Each structure stands twice: as structure tokens, then as C-alpha cells.
């Protein structure tokens, strides 16, 4: 059975087109794209505003949502922030994590996000004791995404040490499988589903010993799945890596076969010229998380230079200081303007591609992020008549979306042809604020 969506205005990768009809087949993919359709066809679902491909949140730690506002009290550093994060992580169970992640992923759907890359490293019970199902926490995240109506790439993360040569601390024991081989054995038992892909992650060069990096990389390469890694987020990590190995984290990853077109470095903030050349030359991706990077005072990464060198850019909300991929796209450009004191490093269309097609590709779904025949019918509609978006002519819809709109302007989200958010209300989790409040409160008890 075919469902037809009529889009008042649609961003078709390069321009805004008025009056577009999308026919969606029973398998949830786009069967046809018809332009010049001035009025809704009989029986069509009408989406008024600007419809764009579904947004891809390429870097998420769902439980960090419980830190919002708590870690904004007073001052501090990334490392003091991490202490708060450990306390929240200690209270997670498969049930409480499911409830929280379901609410967080529903919040993402309300923001037009149709696919999330979950960088998942809370694997075991406190103290490091495996659950009866060693993948209970990962399974909770996969089920949470299903109930929230979004796709997920579970980036199961190897996190084995506290630092270069240091055993995991008390808080990190539940993150660690002990060795990369044990990590690989556990994660191999995870199975993907229609809405879920299984990928891999190296938490960081400080959290996976150099001699075990290749094991994680080989696991991902053998399966052709995404591999992500936190990279040079902090200068302290760079200094420690130089002291331990006499090279930068990027060079260390290159030495052990981690870099490549299926790999994405997250943050990539403090890089040398040689690092940038290595990442670009291997077409290793870069996931920028501007709202988190500014919240933690990490710095502004060299996104322009990375992209010019050949590193594809994607975007993530990371710690969920806010969940708003439009703000992430806007912040990447505006941060660069502040750093360089020049404007216009990316067009609105280029920023939308980072938030859509390139983000989906980084999560192992290169067919997504476009409204074309054969692509998944995943899209979001942004109001053009809110106090933020009213006024500009519709042909400037991409500029309006990136430089004026916020997540609050998303009116509809469709995933696999199914209406997940309708008129600003989640169809599967009707009261998302209450779900967030209750699941976060449960972690304080």
C-alpha cells in the first residue's frame, strides 16, 4: 500500500522546491518524487512548512541528558564535569536506562532527528559484573529507540583503561570488558534489526591500550560497519599520548589501522597539521559537536581545514546540553566566524548536508539523508510561520532552517513512512516532558 505525502516546500539537496508529492511504498522507502504538484492530491498527508531529510545525530550519550543544568552550576572543567557523569552512570540499570533513553530519543524525534549514533559504553553492573545478558544495556538502548520511533546505530564502545597504562578506576569498571578480545566476543552477540545497526567505537586512545586498538578496528572492518572514536577533545589527552607513545593520538590511530572511510573521529579539536593531513588523506570523518564543545570549553576544532583536506563532516549533540541539530549546524559556522573573523565558510545547503546525508553515512546508512527514489522515507518538517521563521521567502528555506529555526520549530517527523511526530506531538510517547522528568528523577533516588 502506498502513502502519499504532499510537501508544501521541500529541500531537495540543492534548492527548495514548492509543491512536492512523495509516494512511499509499503517497505517505508520513497517510491516516487513528483514536483510541481500545486495542491495536495486526494488522501495525501499534508506537511506545511519546509520538509528536509531526517536529521542524523551522529554522536549521542543518552544518559548524559540527566546532566542538563546540573553541570551548568558554577564553573569547572571537562574533568570536573566527568565526575558528575560518573555519578549518574553508577545509577543506571537496564530498566532505568531504557526509560531514560526512550524519553531522550523521543526528544530527538521532536527535534526532527530520525537516526541516532549511540556511543555506548555503560555495559556492566557497578563493579564490572556482567549482567545475565552481557548486552542487557545495549539491548535496552535498541528497544528504547524502537519505542521512540527512531533508527539507531549502536556504537558499542571498547573502554578498557583509565589512561595510558592505568587500570580502570572504580567508576570505569562497569565500562570495561577487560580486553579488546573480550569486548569483541560480547559485542558479536548483538544483532541488528530493521531500525538498528551495530557498529563499534574506541572510546579514546587513553581508554584502549595501543596494542589492542587493531582488534577493535579489525572487528569493524571485517563486518563493514562504522567505527567511531573520541579524538583529541582535550589537550591533556594529546600531552599524555605524546608522553606515552611519542606521537599524537591521530598518529597512534593511524599506526594501528584505525583510520579510514568507515571511521569517524569525534571532536577532532586539537590537531596538528600532520593530523589533519592524515585524517583527510584517509577520508576519516569528523563529527563536530559544537554545543557540547562550547559547554565544556573544549575549543573550536579546525572543521574547515579538515573538510578541505578530505574529511567528511557530520554533527552530534553529544552530552545533550541541548538537543537541536539545527543549532549544531548553525554553531559550526558561527564558531568558525568567531575564530576567523570572516563569514560564510559553509552555505546553508552544506550545513544541512552535514546534518543529514553525511551524518547518516557516518552511521552506516549512506542511502539515507536525501529525498530521492529508493531512499528511506525519513524526513522532518520545519514551520515557516513561527516567530523565528516568519518573514523570509520560502526559496530561502534552507537559510531560514539553519540560521533562524530551532528544534521547537519542527512540526512533523516521519521515519520509514510512519508519522512519529505529528503537529509537534510525539505519536508514540505523548508526554515526552513527563517521561524525561520521571526517568531522570529515578536516577537521583
PDB file of N, CA, C and O in Angstrom, residues 7 10-13 22 28 30 47 50-58 108-117 149-151 314-315 324-326 351-363 365-372 375-382 410 412-418 420-421:
ATOM      1  N   UNK A   7       4.267  17.883   0.245  1.00  0.00           N
ATOM      2  CA  UNK A   7       5.136  18.811   0.949  1.00  0.00           C
ATOM      3  C   UNK A   7       4.941  20.202   0.379  1.00  0.00           C
ATOM      4  O   UNK A   7       5.165  20.430  -0.818  1.00  0.00           O
ATOM      5  N   UNK A  10       9.938  21.717  -0.135  1.00  0.00           N
ATOM      6  CA  UNK A  10      10.884  20.637   0.169  1.00  0.00           C
ATOM      7  C   UNK A  10      12.284  21.055  -0.237  1.00  0.00           C
ATOM      8  O   UNK A  10      12.486  21.660  -1.302  1.00  0.00           O
ATOM      9  N   UNK A  11      13.236  20.739   0.633  1.00  0.00           N
ATOM     10  CA  UNK A  11      14.638  20.961   0.290  1.00  0.00           C
ATOM     11  C   UNK A  11      15.144  19.706  -0.399  1.00  0.00           C
ATOM     12  O   UNK A  11      15.241  18.638   0.197  1.00  0.00           O
ATOM     13  N   UNK A  12      15.469  19.831  -1.686  1.00  0.00           N
ATOM     14  CA  UNK A  12      15.884  18.687  -2.487  1.00  0.00           C
ATOM     15  C   UNK A  12      17.388  18.745  -2.746  1.00  0.00           C
ATOM     16  O   UNK A  12      17.843  18.858  -3.891  1.00  0.00           O
ATOM     17  N   UNK A  13      18.142  18.732  -1.672  1.00  0.00           N
ATOM     18  CA  UNK A  13      19.608  18.661  -1.679  1.00  0.00           C
ATOM     19  C   UNK A  13      20.294  19.948  -2.121  1.00  0.00           C
ATOM     20  O   UNK A  13      21.340  20.308  -1.577  1.00  0.00           O
ATOM     21  N   UNK A  22       5.528  13.049  -2.405  1.00  0.00           N
ATOM     22  CA  UNK A  22       6.348  11.854  -2.190  1.00  0.00           C
ATOM     23  C   UNK A  22       5.425  10.656  -2.028  1.00  0.00           C
ATOM     24  O   UNK A  22       4.544  10.653  -1.163  1.00  0.00           O
ATOM     25  N   UNK A  28       8.496   1.330   3.384  1.00  0.00           N
ATOM     26  CA  UNK A  28       8.976   2.534   4.045  1.00  0.00           C
ATOM     27  C   UNK A  28      10.007   3.307   3.254  1.00  0.00           C
ATOM     28  O   UNK A  28      10.714   4.156   3.814  1.00  0.00           O
ATOM     29  N   UNK A  30      10.979   5.677  -0.389  1.00  0.00           N
ATOM     30  CA  UNK A  30      10.376   6.619  -1.326  1.00  0.00           C
ATOM     31  C   UNK A  30      10.268   5.960  -2.691  1.00  0.00           C
ATOM     32  O   UNK A  30      11.272   5.521  -3.266  1.00  0.00           O
ATOM     33  N   UNK A  47       1.982  18.225   4.665  1.00  0.00           N
ATOM     34  CA  UNK A  47       3.031  18.747   5.535  1.00  0.00           C
ATOM     35  C   UNK A  47       3.322  20.185   5.115  1.00  0.00           C
ATOM     36  O   UNK A  47       3.990  20.420   4.100  1.00  0.00           O
ATOM     37  N   UNK A  50       8.633  23.710   5.584  1.00  0.00           N
ATOM     38  CA  UNK A  50       9.771  23.224   4.802  1.00  0.00           C
ATOM     39  C   UNK A  50      10.114  21.814   5.257  1.00  0.00           C
ATOM     40  O   UNK A  50      10.467  21.600   6.425  1.00  0.00           O
ATOM     41  N   UNK A  51      10.057  20.860   4.357  1.00  0.00           N
ATOM     42  CA  UNK A  51      10.411  19.489   4.684  1.00  0.00           C
ATOM     43  C   UNK A  51      11.829  19.209   4.207  1.00  0.00           C
ATOM     44  O   UNK A  51      12.195  19.503   3.066  1.00  0.00           O
ATOM     45  N   UNK A  52      12.620  18.660   5.110  1.00  0.00           N
ATOM     46  CA  UNK A  52      14.014  18.313   4.831  1.00  0.00           C
ATOM     47  C   UNK A  52      14.212  16.830   5.142  1.00  0.00           C
ATOM     48  O   UNK A  52      13.388  16.214   5.829  1.00  0.00           O
ATOM     49  N   UNK A  53      15.273  16.217   4.627  1.00  0.00           N
ATOM     50  CA  UNK A  53      15.546  14.826   5.053  1.00  0.00           C
ATOM     51  C   UNK A  53      15.707  14.759   6.568  1.00  0.00           C
ATOM     52  O   UNK A  53      16.116  15.730   7.216  1.00  0.00           O
ATOM     53  N   UNK A  54      15.394  13.609   7.126  1.00  0.00           N
ATOM     54  CA  UNK A  54      15.547  13.447   8.572  1.00  0.00           C
ATOM     55  C   UNK A  54      16.964  13.739   9.008  1.00  0.00           C
ATOM     56  O   UNK A  54      17.933  13.417   8.324  1.00  0.00           O
ATOM     57  N   UNK A  55      17.095  14.367  10.167  1.00  0.00           N
ATOM     58  CA  UNK A  55      18.401  14.745  10.692  1.00  0.00           C
ATOM     59  C   UNK A  55      19.095  13.534  11.328  1.00  0.00           C
ATOM     60  O   UNK A  55      18.432  12.669  11.911  1.00  0.00           O
ATOM     61  N   UNK A  56      20.414  13.504  11.222  1.00  0.00           N
ATOM     62  CA  UNK A  56      21.208  12.414  11.794  1.00  0.00           C
ATOM     63  C   UNK A  56      22.026  12.965  12.955  1.00  0.00           C
ATOM     64  O   UNK A  56      22.866  13.843  12.766  1.00  0.00           O
ATOM     65  N   UNK A  57      21.775  12.434  14.141  1.00  0.00           N
ATOM     66  CA  UNK A  57      22.553  12.799  15.327  1.00  0.00           C
ATOM     67  C   UNK A  57      23.688  11.789  15.450  1.00  0.00           C
ATOM     68  O   UNK A  57      23.514  10.694  15.980  1.00  0.00           O
ATOM     69  N   UNK A  58      24.860  12.156  14.929  1.00  0.00           N
ATOM     70  CA  UNK A  58      25.934  11.175  14.765  1.00  0.00           C
ATOM     71  C   UNK A  58      26.689  10.867  16.052  1.00  0.00           C
ATOM     72  O   UNK A  58      27.532   9.960  16.052  1.00  0.00           O
ATOM     73  N   UNK A 108      14.590  13.607  20.676  1.00  0.00           N
ATOM     74  CA  UNK A 108      15.273  13.748  19.392  1.00  0.00           C
ATOM     75  C   UNK A 108      14.273  13.738  18.238  1.00  0.00           C
ATOM     76  O   UNK A 108      14.391  14.537  17.293  1.00  0.00           O
ATOM     77  N   UNK A 109      13.304  12.834  18.292  1.00  0.00           N
ATOM     78  CA  UNK A 109      12.295  12.788  17.226  1.00  0.00           C
ATOM     79  C   UNK A 109      11.544  14.118  17.138  1.00  0.00           C
ATOM     80  O   UNK A 109      11.262  14.604  16.038  1.00  0.00           O
ATOM     81  N   UNK A 110      11.236  14.698  18.286  1.00  0.00           N
ATOM     82  CA  UNK A 110      10.571  16.009  18.293  1.00  0.00           C
ATOM     83  C   UNK A 110      11.450  17.076  17.651  1.00  0.00           C
ATOM     84  O   UNK A 110      10.945  18.091  17.160  1.00  0.00           O
ATOM     85  N   UNK A 111      12.765  16.862  17.641  1.00  0.00           N
ATOM     86  CA  UNK A 111      13.704  17.809  17.035  1.00  0.00           C
ATOM     87  C   UNK A 111      14.010  17.474  15.581  1.00  0.00           C
ATOM     88  O   UNK A 111      14.913  18.073  14.988  1.00  0.00           O
ATOM     89  N   UNK A 112      13.293  16.514  14.995  1.00  0.00           N
ATOM     90  CA  UNK A 112      13.483  16.167  13.593  1.00  0.00           C
ATOM     91  C   UNK A 112      14.574  15.151  13.340  1.00  0.00           C
ATOM     92  O   UNK A 112      14.924  14.881  12.191  1.00  0.00           O
ATOM     93  N   UNK A 113      15.109  14.554  14.399  1.00  0.00           N
ATOM     94  CA  UNK A 113      16.167  13.546  14.272  1.00  0.00           C
ATOM     95  C   UNK A 113      15.528  12.185  14.010  1.00  0.00           C
ATOM     96  O   UNK A 113      14.658  11.741  14.757  1.00  0.00           O
ATOM     97  N   UNK A 114      15.966  11.527  12.945  1.00  0.00           N
ATOM     98  CA  UNK A 114      15.412  10.223  12.595  1.00  0.00           C
ATOM     99  C   UNK A 114      16.397   9.087  12.813  1.00  0.00           C
ATOM    100  O   UNK A 114      16.021   7.914  12.733  1.00  0.00           O
ATOM    101  N   UNK A 115      17.657   9.415  13.096  1.00  0.00           N
ATOM    102  CA  UNK A 115      18.691   8.393  13.270  1.00  0.00           C
ATOM    103  C   UNK A 115      19.708   8.899  14.276  1.00  0.00           C
ATOM    104  O   UNK A 115      20.153  10.048  14.189  1.00  0.00           O
ATOM    105  N   UNK A 116      20.056   8.052  15.239  1.00  0.00           N
ATOM    106  CA  UNK A 116      20.998   8.453  16.279  1.00  0.00           C
ATOM    107  C   UNK A 116      22.154   7.472  16.340  1.00  0.00           C
ATOM    108  O   UNK A 116      21.963   6.250  16.267  1.00  0.00           O
ATOM    109  N   UNK A 117      23.353   8.004  16.471  1.00  0.00           N
ATOM    110  CA  UNK A 117      24.526   7.181  16.722  1.00  0.00           C
ATOM    111  C   UNK A 117      24.812   7.182  18.210  1.00  0.00           C
ATOM    112  O   UNK A 117      25.252   8.185  18.765  1.00  0.00           O
ATOM    113  N   UNK A 149      10.536   5.390  18.029  1.00  0.00           N
ATOM    114  CA  UNK A 149      10.273   5.520  16.606  1.00  0.00           C
ATOM    115  C   UNK A 149      11.430   6.014  15.773  1.00  0.00           C
ATOM    116  O   UNK A 149      11.220   6.466  14.639  1.00  0.00           O
ATOM    117  N   UNK A 150      12.663   5.920  16.286  1.00  0.00           N
ATOM    118  CA  UNK A 150      13.822   6.398  15.525  1.00  0.00           C
ATOM    119  C   UNK A 150      14.755   5.237  15.216  1.00  0.00           C
ATOM    120  O   UNK A 150      14.697   4.179  15.842  1.00  0.00           O
ATOM    121  N   UNK A 151      15.630   5.447  14.258  1.00  0.00           N
ATOM    122  CA  UNK A 151      16.665   4.477  13.935  1.00  0.00           C
ATOM    123  C   UNK A 151      17.867   4.708  14.852  1.00  0.00           C
ATOM    124  O   UNK A 151      18.101   5.818  15.320  1.00  0.00           O
ATOM    125  N   UNK A 314      30.131  15.553   9.957  1.00  0.00           N
ATOM    126  CA  UNK A 314      28.810  15.242  10.492  1.00  0.00           C
ATOM    127  C   UNK A 314      28.656  15.979  11.810  1.00  0.00           C
ATOM    128  O   UNK A 314      29.583  16.652  12.273  1.00  0.00           O
ATOM    129  N   UNK A 315      27.476  15.859  12.420  1.00  0.00           N
ATOM    130  CA  UNK A 315      27.161  16.638  13.617  1.00  0.00           C
ATOM    131  C   UNK A 315      26.521  15.755  14.678  1.00  0.00           C
ATOM    132  O   UNK A 315      25.795  14.807  14.359  1.00  0.00           O
ATOM    133  N   UNK A 324      19.413  19.733  19.479  1.00  0.00           N
ATOM    134  CA  UNK A 324      18.954  20.605  18.406  1.00  0.00           C
ATOM    135  C   UNK A 324      20.011  20.579  17.306  1.00  0.00           C
ATOM    136  O   UNK A 324      21.010  21.291  17.365  1.00  0.00           O
ATOM    137  N   UNK A 325      19.810  19.734  16.292  1.00  0.00           N
ATOM    138  CA  UNK A 325      20.796  19.607  15.219  1.00  0.00           C
ATOM    139  C   UNK A 325      20.863  20.860  14.354  1.00  0.00           C
ATOM    140  O   UNK A 325      21.902  21.133  13.744  1.00  0.00           O
ATOM    141  N   UNK A 326      19.784  21.634  14.308  1.00  0.00           N
ATOM    142  CA  UNK A 326      19.850  22.898  13.583  1.00  0.00           C
ATOM    143  C   UNK A 326      20.810  23.850  14.286  1.00  0.00           C
ATOM    144  O   UNK A 326      21.585  24.567  13.642  1.00  0.00           O
ATOM    145  N   UNK A 351      25.691  22.953   5.288  1.00  0.00           N
ATOM    146  CA  UNK A 351      25.454  22.659   6.697  1.00  0.00           C
ATOM    147  C   UNK A 351      24.320  21.653   6.857  1.00  0.00           C
ATOM    148  O   UNK A 351      24.385  20.760   7.717  1.00  0.00           O
ATOM    149  N   UNK A 352      23.282  21.770   6.037  1.00  0.00           N
ATOM    150  CA  UNK A 352      22.205  20.783   6.094  1.00  0.00           C
ATOM    151  C   UNK A 352      22.701  19.406   5.660  1.00  0.00           C
ATOM    152  O   UNK A 352      22.283  18.391   6.222  1.00  0.00           O
ATOM    153  N   UNK A 353      23.597  19.351   4.689  1.00  0.00           N
ATOM    154  CA  UNK A 353      24.141  18.050   4.287  1.00  0.00           C
ATOM    155  C   UNK A 353      24.920  17.407   5.430  1.00  0.00           C
ATOM    156  O   UNK A 353      24.864  16.191   5.631  1.00  0.00           O
ATOM    157  N   UNK A 354      25.671  18.211   6.188  1.00  0.00           N
ATOM    158  CA  UNK A 354      26.384  17.664   7.342  1.00  0.00           C
ATOM    159  C   UNK A 354      25.411  17.091   8.361  1.00  0.00           C
ATOM    160  O   UNK A 354      25.696  16.072   9.011  1.00  0.00           O
ATOM    161  N   UNK A 355      24.259  17.749   8.503  1.00  0.00           N
ATOM    162  CA  UNK A 355      23.254  17.325   9.487  1.00  0.00           C
ATOM    163  C   UNK A 355      22.363  16.205   8.974  1.00  0.00           C
ATOM    164  O   UNK A 355      21.605  15.621   9.746  1.00  0.00           O
ATOM    165  N   UNK A 356      22.455  15.907   7.685  1.00  0.00           N
ATOM    166  CA  UNK A 356      21.584  14.878   7.103  1.00  0.00           C
ATOM    167  C   UNK A 356      22.415  13.791   6.423  1.00  0.00           C
ATOM    168  O   UNK A 356      22.860  12.859   7.071  1.00  0.00           O
ATOM    169  N   UNK A 357      22.656  13.923   5.114  1.00  0.00           N
ATOM    170  CA  UNK A 357      23.262  12.842   4.338  1.00  0.00           C
ATOM    171  C   UNK A 357      24.604  12.392   4.886  1.00  0.00           C
ATOM    172  O   UNK A 357      24.861  11.183   5.015  1.00  0.00           O
ATOM    173  N   UNK A 358      25.486  13.339   5.220  1.00  0.00           N
ATOM    174  CA  UNK A 358      26.812  12.944   5.692  1.00  0.00           C
ATOM    175  C   UNK A 358      26.748  12.329   7.085  1.00  0.00           C
ATOM    176  O   UNK A 358      27.553  11.448   7.419  1.00  0.00           O
ATOM    177  N   UNK A 359      25.799  12.782   7.900  1.00  0.00           N
ATOM    178  CA  UNK A 359      25.615  12.159   9.210  1.00  0.00           C
ATOM    179  C   UNK A 359      25.100  10.739   9.105  1.00  0.00           C
ATOM    180  O   UNK A 359      25.586   9.834   9.800  1.00  0.00           O
ATOM    181  N   UNK A 360      24.122  10.513   8.230  1.00  0.00           N
ATOM    182  CA  UNK A 360      23.622   9.150   8.042  1.00  0.00           C
ATOM    183  C   UNK A 360      24.716   8.233   7.506  1.00  0.00           C
ATOM    184  O   UNK A 360      24.825   7.076   7.920  1.00  0.00           O
ATOM    185  N   UNK A 361      25.524   8.750   6.567  1.00  0.00           N
ATOM    186  CA  UNK A 361      26.622   7.932   6.032  1.00  0.00           C
ATOM    187  C   UNK A 361      27.593   7.544   7.128  1.00  0.00           C
ATOM    188  O   UNK A 361      28.088   6.404   7.169  1.00  0.00           O
ATOM    189  N   UNK A 362      27.888   8.469   8.047  1.00  0.00           N
ATOM    190  CA  UNK A 362      28.791   8.174   9.162  1.00  0.00           C
ATOM    191  C   UNK A 362      28.224   7.097  10.079  1.00  0.00           C
ATOM    192  O   UNK A 362      28.974   6.425  10.788  1.00  0.00           O
ATOM    193  N   UNK A 363      26.903   6.919  10.045  1.00  0.00           N
ATOM    194  CA  UNK A 363      26.246   5.926  10.891  1.00  0.00           C
ATOM    195  C   UNK A 363      25.916   4.647  10.128  1.00  0.00           C
ATOM    196  O   UNK A 363      25.158   3.812  10.606  1.00  0.00           O
ATOM    197  N   UNK A 365      24.445   4.344   7.088  1.00  0.00           N
ATOM    198  CA  UNK A 365      23.251   4.381   6.242  1.00  0.00           C
ATOM    199  C   UNK A 365      23.467   5.379   5.094  1.00  0.00           C
ATOM    200  O   UNK A 365      22.835   6.435   5.048  1.00  0.00           O
ATOM    201  N   UNK A 366      24.330   5.058   4.136  1.00  0.00           N
ATOM    202  CA  UNK A 366      24.617   6.005   3.059  1.00  0.00           C
ATOM    203  C   UNK A 366      23.456   6.262   2.119  1.00  0.00           C
ATOM    204  O   UNK A 366      23.500   7.219   1.332  1.00  0.00           O
ATOM    205  N   UNK A 367      22.406   5.438   2.188  1.00  0.00           N
ATOM    206  CA  UNK A 367      21.244   5.652   1.332  1.00  0.00           C
ATOM    207  C   UNK A 367      20.258   6.643   1.936  1.00  0.00           C
ATOM    208  O   UNK A 367      19.290   7.046   1.272  1.00  0.00           O
ATOM    209  N   UNK A 368      20.477   7.048   3.171  1.00  0.00           N
ATOM    210  CA  UNK A 368      19.542   7.939   3.865  1.00  0.00           C
ATOM    211  C   UNK A 368      20.009   9.389   3.747  1.00  0.00           C
ATOM    212  O   UNK A 368      21.086   9.682   3.250  1.00  0.00           O
ATOM    213  N   UNK A 369      19.143  10.297   4.212  1.00  0.00           N
ATOM    214  CA  UNK A 369      19.522  11.701   4.238  1.00  0.00           C
ATOM    215  C   UNK A 369      19.242  12.446   2.958  1.00  0.00           C
ATOM    216  O   UNK A 369      19.760  13.544   2.740  1.00  0.00           O
ATOM    217  N   UNK A 370      18.408  11.886   2.103  1.00  0.00           N
ATOM    218  CA  UNK A 370      18.030  12.543   0.865  1.00  0.00           C
ATOM    219  C   UNK A 370      16.594  12.156   0.537  1.00  0.00           C
ATOM    220  O   UNK A 370      16.136  11.068   0.920  1.00  0.00           O
ATOM    221  N   UNK A 371      15.889  13.028  -0.136  1.00  0.00           N
ATOM    222  CA  UNK A 371      14.534  12.694  -0.570  1.00  0.00           C
ATOM    223  C   UNK A 371      14.594  12.322  -2.044  1.00  0.00           C
ATOM    224  O   UNK A 371      14.337  13.128  -2.936  1.00  0.00           O
ATOM    225  N   UNK A 372      14.990  11.082  -2.284  1.00  0.00           N
ATOM    226  CA  UNK A 372      15.157  10.564  -3.631  1.00  0.00           C
ATOM    227  C   UNK A 372      14.552   9.172  -3.699  1.00  0.00           C
ATOM    228  O   UNK A 372      14.402   8.493  -2.672  1.00  0.00           O
ATOM    229  N   UNK A 375      15.355   5.935  -1.365  1.00  0.00           N
ATOM    230  CA  UNK A 375      15.850   6.301  -0.036  1.00  0.00           C
ATOM    231  C   UNK A 375      14.801   5.990   1.025  1.00  0.00           C
ATOM    232  O   UNK A 375      13.593   5.966   0.735  1.00  0.00           O
ATOM    233  N   UNK A 376      15.229   5.750   2.262  1.00  0.00           N
ATOM    234  CA  UNK A 376      14.238   5.611   3.336  1.00  0.00           C
ATOM    235  C   UNK A 376      13.366   6.859   3.434  1.00  0.00           C
ATOM    236  O   UNK A 376      13.858   7.984   3.273  1.00  0.00           O
ATOM    237  N   UNK A 377      12.095   6.665   3.690  1.00  0.00           N
ATOM    238  CA  UNK A 377      11.168   7.794   3.803  1.00  0.00           C
ATOM    239  C   UNK A 377      11.270   8.393   5.200  1.00  0.00           C
ATOM    240  O   UNK A 377      10.382   8.265   6.032  1.00  0.00           O
ATOM    241  N   UNK A 378      12.397   9.034   5.440  1.00  0.00           N
ATOM    242  CA  UNK A 378      12.699   9.661   6.725  1.00  0.00           C
ATOM    243  C   UNK A 378      12.842  11.160   6.471  1.00  0.00           C
ATOM    244  O   UNK A 378      13.772  11.583   5.765  1.00  0.00           O
ATOM    245  N   UNK A 379      11.938  11.952   7.025  1.00  0.00           N
ATOM    246  CA  UNK A 379      12.023  13.390   6.808  1.00  0.00           C
ATOM    247  C   UNK A 379      11.358  14.141   7.943  1.00  0.00           C
ATOM    248  O   UNK A 379      10.647  13.560   8.780  1.00  0.00           O
ATOM    249  N   UNK A 380      11.651  15.439   7.994  1.00  0.00           N
ATOM    250  CA  UNK A 380      11.121  16.308   9.056  1.00  0.00           C
ATOM    251  C   UNK A 380      10.656  17.610   8.435  1.00  0.00           C
ATOM    252  O   UNK A 380      11.238  18.087   7.447  1.00  0.00           O
ATOM    253  N   UNK A 381       9.620  18.188   9.018  1.00  0.00           N
ATOM    254  CA  UNK A 381       9.052  19.428   8.501  1.00  0.00           C
ATOM    255  C   UNK A 381       9.222  20.540   9.521  1.00  0.00           C
ATOM    256  O   UNK A 381       8.862  20.386  10.695  1.00  0.00           O
ATOM    257  N   UNK A 382       9.783  21.656   9.064  1.00  0.00           N
ATOM    258  CA  UNK A 382      10.048  22.834   9.895  1.00  0.00           C
ATOM    259  C   UNK A 382       9.036  23.905   9.564  1.00  0.00           C
ATOM    260  O   UNK A 382       8.814  24.235   8.383  1.00  0.00           O
ATOM    261  N   UNK A 410      10.156  22.269  14.650  1.00  0.00           N
ATOM    262  CA  UNK A 410       9.846  21.025  13.947  1.00  0.00           C
ATOM    263  C   UNK A 410       8.394  20.663  14.220  1.00  0.00           C
ATOM    264  O   UNK A 410       7.970  20.533  15.377  1.00  0.00           O
ATOM    265  N   UNK A 412       6.663  18.094  12.142  1.00  0.00           N
ATOM    266  CA  UNK A 412       6.402  16.695  11.794  1.00  0.00           C
ATOM    267  C   UNK A 412       7.735  15.958  11.645  1.00  0.00           C
ATOM    268  O   UNK A 412       8.709  16.526  11.149  1.00  0.00           O
ATOM    269  N   UNK A 413       7.725  14.689  12.049  1.00  0.00           N
ATOM    270  CA  UNK A 413       8.861  13.800  11.788  1.00  0.00           C
ATOM    271  C   UNK A 413       8.300  12.472  11.306  1.00  0.00           C
ATOM    272  O   UNK A 413       7.417  11.888  11.950  1.00  0.00           O
ATOM    273  N   UNK A 414       8.809  12.016  10.170  1.00  0.00           N
ATOM    274  CA  UNK A 414       8.368  10.765   9.561  1.00  0.00           C
ATOM    275  C   UNK A 414       9.579   9.844   9.457  1.00  0.00           C
ATOM    276  O   UNK A 414      10.641  10.263   8.992  1.00  0.00           O
ATOM    277  N   UNK A 415       9.425   8.606   9.900  1.00  0.00           N
ATOM    278  CA  UNK A 415      10.510   7.617   9.846  1.00  0.00           C
ATOM    279  C   UNK A 415       9.968   6.364   9.177  1.00  0.00           C
ATOM    280  O   UNK A 415       8.992   5.780   9.635  1.00  0.00           O
ATOM    281  N   UNK A 416      10.599   5.973   8.075  1.00  0.00           N
ATOM    282  CA  UNK A 416      10.139   4.801   7.346  1.00  0.00           C
ATOM    283  C   UNK A 416       8.709   4.942   6.861  1.00  0.00           C
ATOM    284  O   UNK A 416       7.972   3.955   6.788  1.00  0.00           O
ATOM    285  N   UNK A 417       8.317   6.185   6.549  1.00  0.00           N
ATOM    286  CA  UNK A 417       6.959   6.450   6.084  1.00  0.00           C
ATOM    287  C   UNK A 417       5.921   6.541   7.169  1.00  0.00           C
ATOM    288  O   UNK A 417       4.738   6.771   6.887  1.00  0.00           O
ATOM    289  N   UNK A 418       6.350   6.384   8.428  1.00  0.00           N
ATOM    290  CA  UNK A 418       5.414   6.413   9.555  1.00  0.00           C
ATOM    291  C   UNK A 418       5.523   7.742  10.289  1.00  0.00           C
ATOM    292  O   UNK A 418       6.621   8.187  10.631  1.00  0.00           O
ATOM    293  N   UNK A 420       5.892   9.867  13.127  1.00  0.00           N
ATOM    294  CA  UNK A 420       6.317   9.714  14.518  1.00  0.00           C
ATOM    295  C   UNK A 420       6.000  10.975  15.321  1.00  0.00           C
ATOM    296  O   UNK A 420       5.628  10.891  16.497  1.00  0.00           O
ATOM    297  N   UNK A 421       6.159  12.137  14.710  1.00  0.00           N
ATOM    298  CA  UNK A 421       5.759  13.404  15.315  1.00  0.00           C
ATOM    299  C   UNK A 421       4.751  14.052  14.379  1.00  0.00           C
ATOM    300  O   UNK A 421       5.030  14.232  13.189  1.00  0.00           O
TER     301      UNK A 421
END
